[in-house]
Amino acid sequence: MADFDVAIVGGGPAGSTAASLLKTYRPDLSALILERARFPREHVGESQLPPISAILHEMGCWDEVEHAGFPIKIGASYTWGRDTGRWDFDFYPVESWRDEARPARYDGQRKFTAFQVDRARYDEILLNHAAHLGATVRQETSVRDVLREGDRVTGLKLDSGETVSARHYIDASGVIGLFRRSFGIGSETPQELRNIAIWDYWQNAEWAVEIGVGATRVQVRSLPFGWIWFIPLGPTRTSIGLVCPNDYHKRTGKSPAALYKEAVESQPDIAALIEKAEPEGKIQACKDWSHLADRIVGENWFICGEAAGFADPILAAGMTLAHTAARDAAYSIMEIERGEIERDWLTERYNERNRENIRQHIRFAQYWYAANGRFTDLQDHCQAIAAEAGLTLEPEKAWQWLAQGGFTHEQVGVATLGSFDLASIKHVMKRFDAEGRPVGLAIDGKNTFSLNLEGATLGAIGQLKDGRIHQIRCWERDARRLAVTGYFGSLIEALKKTDDGNLIIRSYRQKIADTVPAASQHHVLHAFLQALEVMVEEGWVVATCTPSKPVFRAAVNRSLFMRDAAEADAALEKRRAASP
C-alpha cells in the first residue's frame, strides 16, 4: 500500500501549486511535499506574468500574497531592438489605472496585473499555504534516488535512508531535473541560448516609475554584451541582474563580480537608479541555459517547472510556466483518479500542451536575441542564434516562424503566444526590424469574414476549470486546432449568423457593454479582435472586402499596450492629472 496518493519533489512555486490545488479540489487525496531546503531561502526569478494571479486566486492564497505588499507589476520597460530608445509594454492601459488602497481584491484591473516578488517570502507563503490546506510538508529532506520499474516510479529513497511511496508522483525539483535524469530523458538545449546570470540585491534603489499605489514596471536594459534586469521587490529592496552569453563571460576572463560591476555602472538608467543605493554584497551567479525535456510525463509521474524546461528570462516566463504546468499536473492526476477520461488522452495532452508552451517561449526568446541590434559586442552570437534556429529576420517570414506552433497552448480560447497578445508581437517585430517594416494584420482593410472549416475534423481540447479538465470541442486541420470556446467560440457563433465584420463588432461591443466593467471593455474587445486575426491567419476564416462597406483599419502603428517613451510618459501624465 502506498504511503501517499501524490508525492511531490520540490516545494517551490510548482510543487506548492500542485499540492494546494490537489487539496483544494480533492481534500481526500493525501499529498506529500519533499523539499531539500529550509524555507525561507533566497531564489532568483522574481518577475511574474498575469496568468499567475489567476492561479493564486484559484489556490486561495491571492489575499496572502497581496497582504505581503509586493509591488504590482503593470508591465515592463525596455531598451531593446534596432535603436536606443526606451519603449514600454503594459498589461493594462496605464491611463486607465485607478488608484486603490492595498491590500486589494483580485478583481477589476488587478486581474490583468502581476506581482514582483521577493522569492524568500513568496515561496514560503505558498509552501505554508499548501501545508495549511492539509499537504504534508517535509523540509530539509532530499531525495537520493528514484526507484522504478520500467516507466513507473515505485518509490523515492531519501537521504535519511527511508523510502516513501505514492500512487502518483510530480517532479518539481527545478534545475536538478530528478526524474528526467533518472529515466535518462534527453533534453533540447539551443547552443546559442547558453547564458550566465549574475545578480545581487540592493537596498534603497529608486523606482524608475511609480504608478498609483504600489504599481511599477520592471526595467530591462540592453548592453553591448547582454542585458540587465531591475526588479523592485518592495519599498527598499531591488533585484538587479546581468544576463550575457556564457562564451562571452569566458572570453573576457573577468570574474562574475567584475562583469556585474561593469554592467550596472555602464548602463546610465540603472546607474542613476542606484546612485544612492547600497548592494547587499552577496553576488551570485548561475547557468541560464534554455532547455526542453523530450518528454515530461510517464506511467505514473509528471514533470513540471524548470525540471521540464526553461525559457530565457528575457520574457519573464519562468514562474508562469512553473505555476501553469503544476496546475495542469494536479488537474490531470485528479482526472486520472476519477477515471472518466481516458488516461492516455490526459497524459498525451499534458505532454504536448506544456512542451509546446515552453518551446514557444524559447522560440520567441531566440527571436529577441537574434534581432537585438544593440548587442554590438555580440553580433556574431546573434547571427548564430538566427542560423541555428533557421530564423529569417524579415518581418513576414519571422512571423511565420514564430507562429508555427499555433495559439492554443497557453489559454484555451484566447489568442496569445509567448505571453504576448498577437498585436503586441507584431509591434515587437516592427520595432526589432532594421528598417522598421511592420507585419500587417490580416483583418486590416477587410470587412467580410467567412468561416472556413473545409477539411477540418472535430476533436477535443482540454480546458481546466474548477478542478475538472473539460473536453472542449475543437476543429483540427493540418496540425492546427481551433477551440470552440472563449473568444474563438464567440466568433464561430457570430460567423454562422453573418459575414458582416462591422455587424459582428457592433454586436460584440453591445454584449460587453452589458456584461463587462467599462474600464475593461477595451481590453476585452482587443482580445476579441486578436482572436479574429488568428482565425484569418490560420485559415479558419477567409477575409475579403466588400467595396460598399466600411473596412477595418487596424494597422500595427499604435497600441495602448506597447508605446514609445514619449507616448508612455504622456499616458502616465494623463493618468496622474485625472487622479484626485
XYZ file of C-alpha atoms in Angstrom:
580
model
C 0.000 0.000 0.000
C 1.350 3.458 -0.940
C 2.243 5.909 1.804
C 0.586 8.817 -0.059
C -1.694 9.394 -3.006
C 0.663 12.003 -4.501
C 4.336 12.635 -3.719
C 5.857 15.904 -4.949
C 9.597 16.509 -5.152
C 10.283 20.214 -4.602
C 8.488 22.817 -2.509
C 8.952 25.841 -4.758
C 6.081 27.522 -6.627
C 5.443 24.483 -8.853
C 5.330 21.967 -6.013
C 3.261 24.210 -3.745
C 0.804 24.998 -6.551
C 0.239 21.337 -7.373
C -0.268 20.388 -3.722
C -2.582 23.324 -2.973
C -4.842 22.618 -5.930
C -4.984 18.906 -5.123
C -6.027 19.679 -1.550
C -8.449 22.419 -2.680
C -10.453 20.191 -5.005
C -9.708 16.724 -3.615
C -9.035 17.063 0.123
C -9.470 13.280 0.398
C -6.208 12.762 -1.536
C -3.067 12.744 0.585
C -0.190 14.841 -0.758
C 3.450 14.911 0.357
C 5.960 17.658 -0.497
C 9.653 16.795 -0.129
C 11.802 19.941 -0.059
C 15.572 19.741 0.359
C 15.997 23.300 1.722
C 14.662 25.064 4.785
C 12.359 27.959 3.933
C 12.679 30.891 3.741
C 15.551 30.742 1.301
C 16.696 33.137 -1.417
C 15.862 32.319 -5.026
C 16.255 34.253 -8.244
C 13.390 34.727 -10.694
C 11.119 37.356 -9.178
C 9.140 38.827 -12.065
C 5.715 37.342 -12.802
C 3.121 37.472 -15.569
C -0.664 37.935 -15.121
C -1.661 34.245 -15.522
C -0.083 33.575 -12.131
C -2.525 35.920 -10.391
C -5.487 33.834 -11.547
C -3.808 30.668 -10.254
C -3.053 32.263 -6.875
C -6.718 33.212 -6.648
C -7.767 29.656 -7.503
C -5.381 28.244 -4.892
C -6.937 30.513 -2.288
C -3.764 32.419 -1.450
C -4.145 35.619 -3.504
C -5.017 37.519 -0.331
C -1.935 36.192 1.490
C 0.353 37.248 -1.356
C -1.390 40.622 -1.729
C -1.067 41.272 2.022
C 2.708 40.798 1.692
C 2.780 44.129 -0.158
C 4.853 43.067 -3.150
C 4.981 45.696 -5.913
C 2.290 45.392 -8.576
C 3.805 44.689 -11.982
C 1.794 46.609 -14.576
C 4.327 45.962 -17.324
C 7.958 46.301 -18.361
C 10.208 48.999 -19.782
C 12.828 48.084 -22.393
C 15.751 49.369 -24.354
C 15.918 46.590 -26.918
C 15.796 46.392 -30.672
C 17.232 48.410 -33.525
C 17.705 51.734 -31.674
C 18.493 53.079 -28.223
C 15.067 54.476 -27.406
C 13.059 53.253 -24.436
C 9.700 51.608 -25.001
C 7.161 50.230 -22.549
C 4.886 47.229 -22.642
C 1.897 47.237 -20.265
C -0.622 44.563 -19.340
C -3.254 47.251 -18.764
C -3.522 50.782 -20.260
C -1.752 52.982 -17.749
C -4.066 55.962 -18.300
C -6.987 53.793 -17.185
C -5.264 52.624 -13.994
C -7.245 53.608 -10.888
C -5.718 54.376 -7.520
C -6.925 51.873 -4.944
C -5.864 51.071 -1.422
C -3.883 47.922 -0.718
C -4.399 45.154 0.087
C -6.931 44.887 -2.731
C -9.149 42.121 -4.039
C -8.496 40.005 -7.092
C -10.972 41.946 -9.192
C -11.209 44.541 -11.958
C -7.862 45.912 -13.068
C -5.933 43.588 -10.776
C -6.948 40.616 -12.926
C -4.655 42.000 -15.642
C -1.551 42.547 -13.493
C 1.167 40.500 -11.828
C 3.493 40.713 -8.818
C 7.222 41.322 -8.432
C 8.084 39.051 -5.536
C 10.852 38.526 -3.055
C 11.133 34.789 -3.565
C 12.200 34.026 0.012
C 8.893 35.426 1.284
C 6.752 34.391 -1.685
C 7.830 30.758 -1.779
C 7.375 30.429 1.972
C 3.828 31.848 1.740
C 2.950 29.258 -0.908
C 4.539 26.330 0.922
C 2.836 27.258 4.199
C -0.456 27.608 2.343
C -0.140 24.073 0.969
C 0.524 22.799 4.490
C -2.459 24.759 5.827
C -4.691 23.037 3.262
C -3.538 19.657 4.520
C -0.472 18.705 2.488
C 2.326 17.002 4.412
C 5.450 19.142 4.055
C 8.905 17.828 4.888
C 11.674 20.421 4.597
C 15.405 19.681 4.659
C 14.559 16.324 3.066
C 16.477 15.321 -0.048
C 15.593 12.545 -2.467
C 18.643 10.401 -3.056
C 17.226 8.034 -5.654
C 14.128 7.359 -7.740
C 13.059 3.716 -7.524
C 11.367 2.499 -10.679
C 10.125 -0.454 -12.660
C 10.064 0.221 -16.384
C 8.407 3.594 -16.840
C 6.779 3.504 -13.421
C 8.092 5.145 -10.237
C 7.763 2.755 -7.288
C 9.260 4.911 -4.554
C 11.611 7.688 -3.521
C 14.656 6.870 -1.438
C 15.550 9.709 0.922
C 18.889 10.782 2.369
C 17.649 9.530 5.707
C 17.611 6.017 4.256
C 13.847 5.652 4.336
C 11.701 5.094 1.278
C 8.355 6.759 0.616
C 5.865 5.601 -1.975
C 2.849 7.097 -3.707
C 0.369 6.255 -6.445
C 1.255 9.419 -8.392
C 4.452 11.488 -8.476
C 5.274 15.047 -9.535
C 8.843 16.170 -10.187
C 9.071 19.880 -9.376
C 12.760 19.670 -8.445
C 13.868 22.609 -10.595
C 17.330 22.570 -12.148
C 18.041 19.169 -10.578
C 15.617 17.538 -13.030
C 15.392 14.430 -10.847
C 13.033 12.275 -12.914
C 14.450 13.393 -16.256
C 17.925 12.287 -15.172
C 16.699 9.110 -13.506
C 14.825 7.930 -16.609
C 17.559 9.078 -18.987
C 15.262 11.504 -20.803
C 17.010 13.718 -23.317
C 16.745 17.490 -23.446
C 16.858 20.038 -26.269
C 19.309 22.827 -25.446
C 19.733 25.575 -28.067
C 23.500 26.013 -28.307
C 23.313 29.797 -28.568
C 20.960 30.327 -25.597
C 23.532 29.161 -23.072
C 23.789 32.252 -20.925
C 25.027 33.108 -17.476
C 23.063 35.151 -14.931
C 24.839 37.261 -12.293
C 22.863 39.168 -9.668
C 22.811 40.952 -6.345
C 20.138 42.661 -4.248
C 20.213 46.373 -3.476
C 18.775 48.486 -0.698
C 17.144 51.876 -1.319
C 17.363 51.986 -5.113
C 14.946 54.426 -6.739
C 11.932 53.013 -8.562
C 12.061 54.021 -12.218
C 8.340 54.763 -12.197
C 5.551 54.714 -9.606
C 2.025 54.186 -10.898
C -0.695 54.806 -8.363
C -0.422 52.811 -5.145
C 2.366 50.267 -5.369
C 2.447 49.673 -9.145
C 5.547 49.903 -11.336
C 7.304 48.427 -14.348
C 10.346 46.210 -14.273
C 13.274 47.649 -16.223
C 15.158 45.738 -18.919
C 18.198 47.499 -20.354
C 20.379 46.300 -23.204
C 24.145 46.433 -23.088
C 26.615 45.746 -25.903
C 27.288 42.360 -24.265
C 23.949 41.386 -22.700
C 21.138 42.904 -20.678
C 20.227 43.998 -17.147
C 17.064 43.357 -15.166
C 15.905 45.805 -12.488
C 13.019 44.441 -10.384
C 11.755 46.291 -7.277
C 10.711 43.684 -4.688
C 9.402 46.040 -2.027
C 9.770 49.571 -0.677
C 13.536 49.236 -0.159
C 14.792 46.046 -1.846
C 15.538 45.588 -5.567
C 16.853 42.663 -7.585
C 19.389 43.703 -10.238
C 20.939 41.112 -12.516
C 23.007 40.703 -15.665
C 22.432 38.100 -18.382
C 25.124 37.536 -21.009
C 26.380 34.617 -23.111
C 28.486 32.134 -21.198
C 31.057 32.178 -24.003
C 31.378 35.962 -23.729
C 31.930 35.697 -19.975
C 34.708 33.147 -20.518
C 36.258 35.201 -23.312
C 36.599 38.325 -21.153
C 38.436 36.480 -18.397
C 36.614 38.677 -15.873
C 35.141 37.379 -12.652
C 31.333 37.420 -12.322
C 31.652 40.258 -9.794
C 33.804 42.360 -12.148
C 31.497 41.797 -15.104
C 28.465 42.659 -12.968
C 30.100 45.864 -11.708
C 30.893 46.908 -15.277
C 27.294 46.292 -16.328
C 25.499 48.251 -13.600
C 27.936 51.163 -13.783
C 27.923 51.458 -17.587
C 24.158 51.456 -18.150
C 23.075 55.070 -17.448
C 19.457 54.388 -16.464
C 20.445 51.720 -13.943
C 23.404 53.719 -12.662
C 21.062 56.654 -11.922
C 18.590 54.455 -10.056
C 21.280 53.023 -7.751
C 23.196 56.262 -7.199
C 22.098 56.412 -3.533
C 21.602 52.671 -3.059
C 23.795 50.050 -1.426
C 24.308 46.485 -2.671
C 23.806 43.692 -0.172
C 27.152 42.348 -1.397
C 26.074 38.762 -1.992
C 26.751 38.447 -5.704
C 25.525 35.129 -7.089
C 25.854 33.535 -10.500
C 24.366 30.530 -12.260
C 23.949 28.925 -15.661
C 20.944 30.310 -17.515
C 20.513 27.728 -20.265
C 17.241 27.336 -22.110
C 16.219 23.698 -22.426
C 13.214 21.433 -23.044
C 12.866 17.793 -21.935
C 11.990 15.300 -24.669
C 9.002 14.161 -22.617
C 7.534 15.266 -19.298
C 5.097 12.506 -18.388
C 5.291 8.790 -17.665
C 3.218 5.890 -16.417
C 2.526 7.449 -13.012
C 4.546 10.659 -12.973
C 4.596 14.223 -14.284
C 7.431 16.741 -14.615
C 6.733 20.467 -14.274
C 8.543 23.749 -13.737
C 12.205 24.144 -14.594
C 12.692 20.376 -14.387
C 10.581 20.136 -17.570
C 12.118 23.093 -19.389
C 13.387 26.627 -19.085
C 12.953 29.593 -21.395
C 15.377 32.509 -21.252
C 14.282 35.098 -18.635
C 14.011 37.938 -21.164
C 10.278 37.135 -21.352
C 9.910 36.705 -17.556
C 8.009 33.467 -18.168
C 9.821 31.070 -15.825
C 7.446 31.288 -12.873
C 4.397 31.366 -15.139
C 5.473 28.154 -16.869
C 6.052 26.565 -13.450
C 2.679 27.569 -11.981
C 0.672 26.670 -15.095
C 2.292 23.256 -15.628
C 1.912 22.392 -11.934
C -1.774 23.297 -12.131
C -2.085 21.102 -15.197
C -0.356 18.174 -13.452
C -2.682 18.439 -10.453
C -5.762 18.568 -12.682
C -4.510 15.583 -14.703
C -3.986 13.485 -11.584
C -7.469 14.343 -10.317
C -8.998 13.263 -13.627
C -6.984 10.037 -13.641
C -8.351 9.365 -10.167
C -11.923 9.867 -11.380
C -11.411 7.505 -14.294
C -13.949 9.246 -16.518
C -11.481 10.365 -19.218
C -9.059 8.058 -20.992
C -5.714 8.200 -19.243
C -3.663 8.206 -22.462
C -5.580 11.257 -23.716
C -4.848 13.077 -20.446
C -1.127 12.302 -20.408
C -0.611 12.966 -24.131
C -2.431 16.259 -23.732
C -0.249 17.255 -20.753
C 2.958 16.385 -22.571
C 2.012 18.122 -25.821
C 0.483 21.272 -24.321
C 3.197 22.049 -21.802
C 6.151 21.141 -24.002
C 4.786 23.305 -26.816
C 4.237 26.155 -24.380
C 7.892 26.018 -23.300
C 9.050 25.620 -26.915
C 7.128 28.718 -28.000
C 8.770 30.780 -25.257
C 12.210 29.502 -26.265
C 11.478 30.297 -29.918
C 10.334 33.803 -29.029
C 13.476 34.341 -26.913
C 15.641 33.259 -29.861
C 13.970 35.925 -31.971
C 14.500 38.604 -29.291
C 18.213 37.892 -29.092
C 18.816 37.499 -32.807
C 17.001 40.752 -33.618
C 18.630 42.980 -30.998
C 20.798 45.454 -32.872
C 22.081 46.901 -29.583
C 24.235 43.835 -28.836
C 27.218 45.426 -30.566
C 29.683 43.033 -28.896
C 27.513 40.043 -29.789
C 26.717 40.416 -33.476
C 28.266 37.057 -34.401
C 26.398 35.491 -31.484
C 23.078 36.934 -32.682
C 23.688 35.719 -36.222
C 24.466 32.256 -34.852
C 21.157 32.200 -32.954
C 19.244 33.005 -36.132
C 21.185 30.419 -38.118
C 20.730 27.675 -35.513
C 17.002 28.347 -35.266
C 16.541 28.531 -39.035
C 15.172 32.011 -38.414
C 14.846 34.645 -41.117
C 14.545 38.117 -39.594
C 12.458 39.652 -42.368
C 9.173 40.504 -40.595
C 6.719 38.405 -42.610
C 8.953 35.324 -42.639
C 9.879 35.771 -38.980
C 6.172 35.937 -38.153
C 5.543 32.647 -39.956
C 8.388 31.057 -37.990
C 7.131 32.378 -34.642
C 3.522 31.387 -35.264
C 4.204 27.828 -36.423
C 3.258 26.387 -33.029
C -0.207 27.893 -33.064
C -2.120 29.784 -30.410
C -3.905 27.171 -28.311
C -1.258 26.184 -25.779
C -1.367 28.884 -23.118
C -5.008 29.820 -22.639
C -7.742 27.868 -24.386
C -9.919 30.231 -26.387
C -7.508 33.204 -26.117
C -5.010 34.301 -28.790
C -1.596 34.542 -27.112
C 1.932 33.452 -27.945
C 4.862 33.623 -25.581
C 2.627 35.509 -23.105
C 2.139 38.378 -25.572
C -1.046 39.030 -27.467
C -0.930 38.944 -31.237
C -0.837 42.707 -31.880
C 1.949 43.201 -29.330
C 4.069 40.537 -31.011
C 3.708 42.341 -34.319
C 4.632 45.638 -32.650
C 7.766 43.948 -31.304
C 8.665 42.687 -34.771
C 8.292 46.144 -36.286
C 10.487 47.618 -33.546
C 13.157 44.977 -33.979
C 13.318 45.155 -37.768
C 16.299 47.132 -39.044
C 14.068 49.092 -41.434
C 11.051 49.351 -39.158
C 8.877 47.341 -41.539
C 5.558 46.300 -39.965
C 3.915 42.914 -40.101
C 0.422 43.804 -41.236
C -2.769 42.487 -39.721
C -4.726 40.113 -41.940
C -8.009 41.798 -40.963
C -6.802 45.261 -41.950
C -8.670 46.646 -44.967
C -11.274 43.873 -44.795
C -14.936 43.829 -43.774
C -16.330 40.447 -44.813
C -15.406 37.260 -42.965
C -16.471 33.729 -43.919
C -15.979 30.682 -41.717
C -13.860 28.028 -43.457
C -13.991 24.554 -41.910
C -13.354 22.642 -45.134
C -11.226 19.564 -44.483
C -11.397 20.024 -40.695
C -12.448 17.284 -38.296
C -13.842 17.517 -34.796
C -11.587 16.660 -31.869
C -11.251 17.617 -28.235
C -9.032 20.007 -26.353
C -8.748 20.263 -22.587
C -9.957 23.275 -20.627
C -9.106 23.425 -16.931
C -11.793 24.850 -14.678
C -12.948 24.266 -11.096
C -10.856 21.145 -10.617
C -12.004 19.430 -13.822
C -10.498 19.045 -17.277
C -13.400 19.677 -19.601
C -13.097 18.146 -23.052
C -13.996 21.067 -25.268
C -14.793 20.521 -28.918
C -12.184 21.787 -31.325
C -11.704 21.765 -35.065
C -8.477 20.119 -36.239
C -6.739 20.639 -39.567
C -3.089 20.468 -40.650
C -1.816 20.218 -37.041
C -3.830 23.321 -36.100
C -6.611 23.379 -33.555
C -9.462 25.822 -33.148
C -11.168 25.588 -29.775
C -14.928 26.081 -29.834
C -14.820 28.198 -26.681
C -13.751 31.615 -25.406
C -13.246 34.341 -27.992
C -12.918 31.744 -30.748
C -16.227 30.175 -29.764
C -17.952 33.571 -29.749
C -16.628 34.297 -33.231
C -17.667 30.917 -34.604
C -21.227 31.515 -33.419
C -21.246 35.056 -34.821
C -19.854 33.941 -38.190
C -22.559 31.319 -38.515
C -25.104 34.155 -38.448
C -23.413 36.782 -40.615
C -20.233 37.501 -42.562
C -20.515 41.273 -41.976
C -17.477 42.193 -39.870
C -18.850 45.572 -38.827
C -22.081 43.981 -37.607
C -20.136 41.340 -35.677
C -18.076 44.012 -33.919
C -21.108 46.198 -33.141
C -22.950 43.219 -31.670
C -19.957 42.250 -29.557
C -19.499 45.823 -28.310
C -23.122 45.805 -27.166
C -22.668 42.454 -25.461
C -19.653 43.517 -23.421
C -21.223 46.909 -22.646
C -23.854 44.978 -20.696
C -21.518 42.447 -19.049
C -18.005 43.913 -18.677
C -16.896 46.861 -16.468
C -16.292 49.992 -18.545
C -12.580 50.157 -17.691
C -12.021 46.642 -19.071
C -14.134 46.827 -22.229
C -11.298 47.982 -24.478
C -9.123 45.136 -23.208
C -11.833 42.565 -23.938
C -12.640 43.953 -27.405
C -8.925 43.981 -28.198
C -8.702 40.261 -27.324
C -11.783 39.528 -29.455
C -10.174 41.174 -32.495
C -6.932 39.279 -31.892
C -8.890 36.027 -31.973
C -10.387 37.025 -35.323
C -6.907 37.868 -36.599
C -5.623 34.422 -35.586
C -8.563 32.703 -37.282
C -7.769 34.564 -40.512
C -4.012 33.905 -40.219
C -4.585 30.174 -39.732
C -7.196 29.844 -42.482
C -10.244 29.232 -40.307
C -11.756 32.435 -41.689
C -11.485 33.885 -45.177
C -11.283 37.694 -45.088
C -12.358 39.777 -48.074
C -13.523 43.309 -48.795
C -16.976 44.362 -49.932
C -16.387 47.811 -51.560
C -19.677 49.353 -50.440
C -18.964 48.811 -46.732
C -16.531 50.403 -44.262
C -13.341 48.398 -43.746
C -11.235 47.673 -40.664
C -8.279 49.965 -40.151
C -6.234 48.053 -37.608
C -2.702 48.632 -38.921
C 0.119 47.983 -36.455
C 1.186 51.523 -35.673
C -0.336 52.417 -32.296
C -1.229 50.421 -29.217
C -2.423 51.051 -25.673
C -0.154 48.240 -24.523
C 3.168 48.952 -26.257
C 4.426 52.518 -26.703
C 7.497 54.665 -27.197
C 8.829 56.548 -24.202
C 7.141 59.843 -25.122
C 3.744 58.178 -25.636
C 4.067 56.144 -22.448
C 5.082 59.194 -20.404
C 2.186 61.200 -21.817
C -0.244 58.424 -20.879
C 1.177 58.365 -17.348
C 0.801 62.134 -17.023
C -2.790 61.840 -18.253
C -3.478 59.299 -15.526
C -1.881 61.475 -12.851
C -3.825 64.542 -13.981
C -7.096 62.605 -13.788
C -6.377 61.234 -10.288
C -7.917 63.128 -7.368
